[in-house]
The first five atom37 places (N, CA, C, CB, O) and aatype in JSON, in Angstrom:
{
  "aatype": [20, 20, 20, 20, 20, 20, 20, 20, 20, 20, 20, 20, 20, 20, 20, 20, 20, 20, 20, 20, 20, 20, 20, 20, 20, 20, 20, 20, 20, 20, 20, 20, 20, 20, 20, 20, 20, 20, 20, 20, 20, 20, 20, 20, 20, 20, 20, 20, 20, 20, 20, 20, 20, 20, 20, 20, 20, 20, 20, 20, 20, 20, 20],
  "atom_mask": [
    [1, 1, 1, 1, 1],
    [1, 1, 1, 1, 1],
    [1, 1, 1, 1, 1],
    [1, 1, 1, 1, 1],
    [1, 1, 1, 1, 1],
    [1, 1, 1, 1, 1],
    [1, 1, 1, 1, 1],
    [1, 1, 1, 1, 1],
    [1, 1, 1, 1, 1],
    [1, 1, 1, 1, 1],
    [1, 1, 1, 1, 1],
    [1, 1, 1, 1, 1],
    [1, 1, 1, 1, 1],
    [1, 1, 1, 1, 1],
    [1, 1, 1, 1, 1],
    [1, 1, 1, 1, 1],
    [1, 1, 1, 1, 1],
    [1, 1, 1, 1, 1],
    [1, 1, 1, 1, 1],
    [1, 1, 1, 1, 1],
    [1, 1, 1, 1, 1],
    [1, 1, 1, 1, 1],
    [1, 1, 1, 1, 1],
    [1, 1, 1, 1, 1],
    [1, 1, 1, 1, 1],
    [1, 1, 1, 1, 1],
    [1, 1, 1, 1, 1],
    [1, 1, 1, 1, 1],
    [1, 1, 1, 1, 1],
    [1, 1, 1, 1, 1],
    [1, 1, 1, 1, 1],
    [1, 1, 1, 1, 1],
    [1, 1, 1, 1, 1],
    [1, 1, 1, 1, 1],
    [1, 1, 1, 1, 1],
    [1, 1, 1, 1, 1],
    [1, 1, 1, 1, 1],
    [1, 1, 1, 1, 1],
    [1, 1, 1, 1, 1],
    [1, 1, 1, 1, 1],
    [1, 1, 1, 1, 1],
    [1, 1, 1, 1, 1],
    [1, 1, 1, 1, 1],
    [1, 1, 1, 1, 1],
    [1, 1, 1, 1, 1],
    [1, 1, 1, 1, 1],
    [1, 1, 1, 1, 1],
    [1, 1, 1, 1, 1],
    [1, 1, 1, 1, 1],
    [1, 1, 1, 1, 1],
    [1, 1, 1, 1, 1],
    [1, 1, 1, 1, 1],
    [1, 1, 1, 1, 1],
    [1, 1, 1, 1, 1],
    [1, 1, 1, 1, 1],
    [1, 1, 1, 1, 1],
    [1, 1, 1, 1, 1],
    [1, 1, 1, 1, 1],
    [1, 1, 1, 1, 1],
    [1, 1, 1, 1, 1],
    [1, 1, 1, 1, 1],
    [1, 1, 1, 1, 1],
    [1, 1, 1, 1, 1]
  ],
  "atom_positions": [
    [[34.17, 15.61, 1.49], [35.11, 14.78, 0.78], [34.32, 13.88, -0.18], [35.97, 13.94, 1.77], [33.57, 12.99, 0.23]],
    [[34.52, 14.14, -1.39], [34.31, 12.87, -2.13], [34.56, 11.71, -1.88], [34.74, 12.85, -3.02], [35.46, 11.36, -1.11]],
    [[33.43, 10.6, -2.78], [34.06, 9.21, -2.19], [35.5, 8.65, -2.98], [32.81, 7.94, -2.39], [36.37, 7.89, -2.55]],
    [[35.37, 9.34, -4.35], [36.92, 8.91, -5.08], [37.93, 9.69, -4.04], [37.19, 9.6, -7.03], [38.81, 8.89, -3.74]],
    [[38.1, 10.74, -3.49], [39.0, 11.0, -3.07], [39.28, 10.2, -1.34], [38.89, 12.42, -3.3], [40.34, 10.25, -0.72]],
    [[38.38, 9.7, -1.02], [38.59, 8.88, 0.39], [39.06, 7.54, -0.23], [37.05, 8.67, 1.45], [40.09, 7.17, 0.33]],
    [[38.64, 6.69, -1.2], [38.66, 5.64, -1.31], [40.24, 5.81, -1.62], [37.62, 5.05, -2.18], [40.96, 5.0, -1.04]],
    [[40.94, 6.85, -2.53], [42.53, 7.28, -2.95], [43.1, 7.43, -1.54], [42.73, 8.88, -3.95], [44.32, 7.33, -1.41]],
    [[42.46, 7.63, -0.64], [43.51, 8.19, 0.6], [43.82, 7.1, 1.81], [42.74, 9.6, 1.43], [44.69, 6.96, 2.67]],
    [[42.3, 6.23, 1.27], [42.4, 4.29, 2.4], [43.41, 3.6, 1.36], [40.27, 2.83, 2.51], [44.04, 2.67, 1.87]],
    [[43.6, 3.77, 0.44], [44.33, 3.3, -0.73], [45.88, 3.44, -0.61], [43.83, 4.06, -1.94], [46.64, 2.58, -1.07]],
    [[46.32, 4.59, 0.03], [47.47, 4.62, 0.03], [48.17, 4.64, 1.46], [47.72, 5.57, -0.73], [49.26, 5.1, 1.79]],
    [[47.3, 4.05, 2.1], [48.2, 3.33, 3.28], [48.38, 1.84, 3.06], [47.51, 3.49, 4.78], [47.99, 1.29, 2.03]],
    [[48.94, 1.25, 4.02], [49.4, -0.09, 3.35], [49.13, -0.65, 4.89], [51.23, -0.24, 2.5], [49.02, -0.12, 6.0]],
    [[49.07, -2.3, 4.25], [48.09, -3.28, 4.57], [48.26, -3.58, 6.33], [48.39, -4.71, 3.54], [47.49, -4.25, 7.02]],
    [[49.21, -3.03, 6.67], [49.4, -3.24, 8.31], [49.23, -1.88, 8.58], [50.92, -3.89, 8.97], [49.8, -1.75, 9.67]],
    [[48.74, -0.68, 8.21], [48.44, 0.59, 8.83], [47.04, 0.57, 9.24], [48.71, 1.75, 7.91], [46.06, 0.06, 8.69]],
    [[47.18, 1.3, 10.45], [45.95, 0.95, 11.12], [45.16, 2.64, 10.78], [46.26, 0.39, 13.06], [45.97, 3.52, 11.06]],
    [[43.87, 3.17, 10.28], [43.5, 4.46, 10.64], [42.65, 4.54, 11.69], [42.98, 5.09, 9.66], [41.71, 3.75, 11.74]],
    [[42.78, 5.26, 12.45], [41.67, 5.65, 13.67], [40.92, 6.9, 12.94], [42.5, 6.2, 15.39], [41.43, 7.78, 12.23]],
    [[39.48, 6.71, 13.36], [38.28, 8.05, 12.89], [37.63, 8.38, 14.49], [36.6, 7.33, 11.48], [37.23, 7.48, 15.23]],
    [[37.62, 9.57, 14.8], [37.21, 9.87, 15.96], [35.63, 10.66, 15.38], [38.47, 10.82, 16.83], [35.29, 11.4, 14.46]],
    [[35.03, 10.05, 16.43], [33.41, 10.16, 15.95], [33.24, 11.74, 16.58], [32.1, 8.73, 16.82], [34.17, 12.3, 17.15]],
    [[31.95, 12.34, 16.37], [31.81, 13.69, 16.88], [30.04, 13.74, 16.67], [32.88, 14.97, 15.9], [29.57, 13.27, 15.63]],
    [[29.44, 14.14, 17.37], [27.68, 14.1, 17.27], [28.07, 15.1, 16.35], [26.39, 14.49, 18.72], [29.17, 15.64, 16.34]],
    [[26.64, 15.43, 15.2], [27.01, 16.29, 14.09], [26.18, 17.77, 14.57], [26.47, 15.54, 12.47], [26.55, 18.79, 13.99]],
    [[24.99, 17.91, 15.69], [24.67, 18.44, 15.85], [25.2, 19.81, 16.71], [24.06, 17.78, 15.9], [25.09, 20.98, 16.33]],
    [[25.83, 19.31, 18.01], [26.41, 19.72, 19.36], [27.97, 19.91, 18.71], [26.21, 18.41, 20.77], [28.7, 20.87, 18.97]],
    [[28.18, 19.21, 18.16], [29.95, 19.07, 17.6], [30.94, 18.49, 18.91], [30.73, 20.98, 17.09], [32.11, 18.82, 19.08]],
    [[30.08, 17.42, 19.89], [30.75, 16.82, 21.49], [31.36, 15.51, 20.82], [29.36, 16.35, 23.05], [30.82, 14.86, 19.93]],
    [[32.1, 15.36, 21.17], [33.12, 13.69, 20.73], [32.29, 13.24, 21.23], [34.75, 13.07, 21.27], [31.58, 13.64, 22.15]],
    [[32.31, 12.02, 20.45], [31.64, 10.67, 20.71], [32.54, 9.81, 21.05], [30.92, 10.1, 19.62], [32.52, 9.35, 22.19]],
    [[33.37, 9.49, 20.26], [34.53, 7.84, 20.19], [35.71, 8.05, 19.49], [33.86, 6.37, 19.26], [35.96, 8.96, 18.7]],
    [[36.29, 7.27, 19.78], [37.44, 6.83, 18.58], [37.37, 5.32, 18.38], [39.14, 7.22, 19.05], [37.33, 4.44, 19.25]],
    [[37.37, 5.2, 17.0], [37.35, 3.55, 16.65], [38.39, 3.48, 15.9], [36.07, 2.87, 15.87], [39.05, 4.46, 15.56]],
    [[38.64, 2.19, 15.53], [39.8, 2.3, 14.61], [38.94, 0.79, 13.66], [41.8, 2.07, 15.58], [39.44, 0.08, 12.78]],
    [[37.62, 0.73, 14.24], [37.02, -1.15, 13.77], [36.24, -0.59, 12.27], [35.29, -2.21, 15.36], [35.11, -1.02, 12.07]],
    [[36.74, 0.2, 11.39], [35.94, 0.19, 9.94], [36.25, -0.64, 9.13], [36.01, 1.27, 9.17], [37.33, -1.16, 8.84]],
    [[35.01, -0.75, 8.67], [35.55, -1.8, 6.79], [34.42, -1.34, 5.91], [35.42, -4.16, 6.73], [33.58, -0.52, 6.27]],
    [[34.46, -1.84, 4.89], [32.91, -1.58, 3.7], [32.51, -2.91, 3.54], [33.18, -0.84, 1.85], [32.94, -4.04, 3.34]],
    [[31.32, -2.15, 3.77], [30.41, -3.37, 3.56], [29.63, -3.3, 2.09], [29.26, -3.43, 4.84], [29.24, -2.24, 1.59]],
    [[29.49, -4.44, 1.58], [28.59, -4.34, 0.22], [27.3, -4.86, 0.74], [29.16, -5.31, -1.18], [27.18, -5.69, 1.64]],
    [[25.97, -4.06, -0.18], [24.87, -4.46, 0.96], [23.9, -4.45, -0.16], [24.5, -3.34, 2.44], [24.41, -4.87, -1.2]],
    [[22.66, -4.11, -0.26], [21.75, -4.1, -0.91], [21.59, -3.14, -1.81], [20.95, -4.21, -0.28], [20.97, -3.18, -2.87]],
    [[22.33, -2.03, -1.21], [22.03, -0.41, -1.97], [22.99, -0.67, -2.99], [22.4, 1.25, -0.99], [23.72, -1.66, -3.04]],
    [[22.96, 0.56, -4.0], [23.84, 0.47, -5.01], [24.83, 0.61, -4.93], [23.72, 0.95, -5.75], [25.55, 0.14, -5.81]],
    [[25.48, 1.44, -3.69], [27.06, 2.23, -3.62], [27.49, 0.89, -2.17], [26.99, 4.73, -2.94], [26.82, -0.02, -1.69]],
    [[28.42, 1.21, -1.98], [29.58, 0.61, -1.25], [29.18, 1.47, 0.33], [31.37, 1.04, -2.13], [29.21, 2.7, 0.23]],
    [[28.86, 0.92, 1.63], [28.9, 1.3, 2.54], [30.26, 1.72, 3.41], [28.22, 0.59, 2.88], [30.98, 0.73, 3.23]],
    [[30.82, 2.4, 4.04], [31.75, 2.55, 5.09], [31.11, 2.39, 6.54], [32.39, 3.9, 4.95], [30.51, 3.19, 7.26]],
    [[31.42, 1.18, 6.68], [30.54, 0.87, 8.36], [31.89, 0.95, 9.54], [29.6, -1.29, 8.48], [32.94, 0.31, 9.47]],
    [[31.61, 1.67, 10.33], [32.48, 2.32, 11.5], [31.38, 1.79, 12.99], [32.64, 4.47, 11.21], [30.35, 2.22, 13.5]],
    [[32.11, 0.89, 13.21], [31.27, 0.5, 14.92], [31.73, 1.78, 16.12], [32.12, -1.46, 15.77], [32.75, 2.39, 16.44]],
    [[30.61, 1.75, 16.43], [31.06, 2.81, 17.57], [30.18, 1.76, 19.15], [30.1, 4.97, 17.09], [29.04, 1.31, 19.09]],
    [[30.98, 1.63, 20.21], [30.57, 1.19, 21.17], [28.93, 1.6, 21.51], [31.55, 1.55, 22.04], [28.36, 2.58, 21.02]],
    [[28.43, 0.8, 22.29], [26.26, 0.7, 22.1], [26.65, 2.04, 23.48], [24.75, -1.79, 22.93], [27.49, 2.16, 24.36]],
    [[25.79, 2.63, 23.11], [25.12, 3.66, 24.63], [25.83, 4.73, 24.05], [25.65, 3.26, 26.66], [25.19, 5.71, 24.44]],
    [[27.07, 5.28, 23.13], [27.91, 6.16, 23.2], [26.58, 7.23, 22.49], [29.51, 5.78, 22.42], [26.62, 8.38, 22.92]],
    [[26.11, 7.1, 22.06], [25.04, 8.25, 21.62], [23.62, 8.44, 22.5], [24.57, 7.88, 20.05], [22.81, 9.33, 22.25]],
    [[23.47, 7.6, 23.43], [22.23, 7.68, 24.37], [22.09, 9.18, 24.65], [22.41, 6.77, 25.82], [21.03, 9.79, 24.54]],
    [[23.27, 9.74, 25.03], [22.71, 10.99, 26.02], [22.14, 11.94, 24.49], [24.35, 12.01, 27.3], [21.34, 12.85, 24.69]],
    [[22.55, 11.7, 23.28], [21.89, 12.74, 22.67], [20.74, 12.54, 21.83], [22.73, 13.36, 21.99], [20.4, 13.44, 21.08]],
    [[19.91, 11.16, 21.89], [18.47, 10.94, 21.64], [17.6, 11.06, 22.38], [18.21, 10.0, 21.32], [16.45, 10.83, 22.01]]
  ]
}
């Protein structure tokens, strides 16, 4: 997904809709989480971050 086309699709929900992203290790393809706690963060780099908290330990078993 492009980022114009994600930023069009957080765009057209409205301001009390909540989205949930369910995490998935990228390697194994095993769920990780479901969060619903994202926002962007502006940071040092040039582009716009999407920071998604995922609870501490939920990736232990695969490092």
């Amino acid at each position: 997904m492009k980022a114009g086309d994600l930023i069009d699709l957080l765009m057209s929900y409205q301001n009390d809709d909540e989205i949930e992203i369910e995490i998935y290790e990228t390697t194994s393809g095993h769920y990780i989480d479901t969060t619903a706690s994202i926002s962007i963060v502006e940071n040092d780099a040039f582009v716009p971050t999407l920071k998604i908290d995922v609870e501490a330990g939920k990736f232990k078993d695969f490092l």
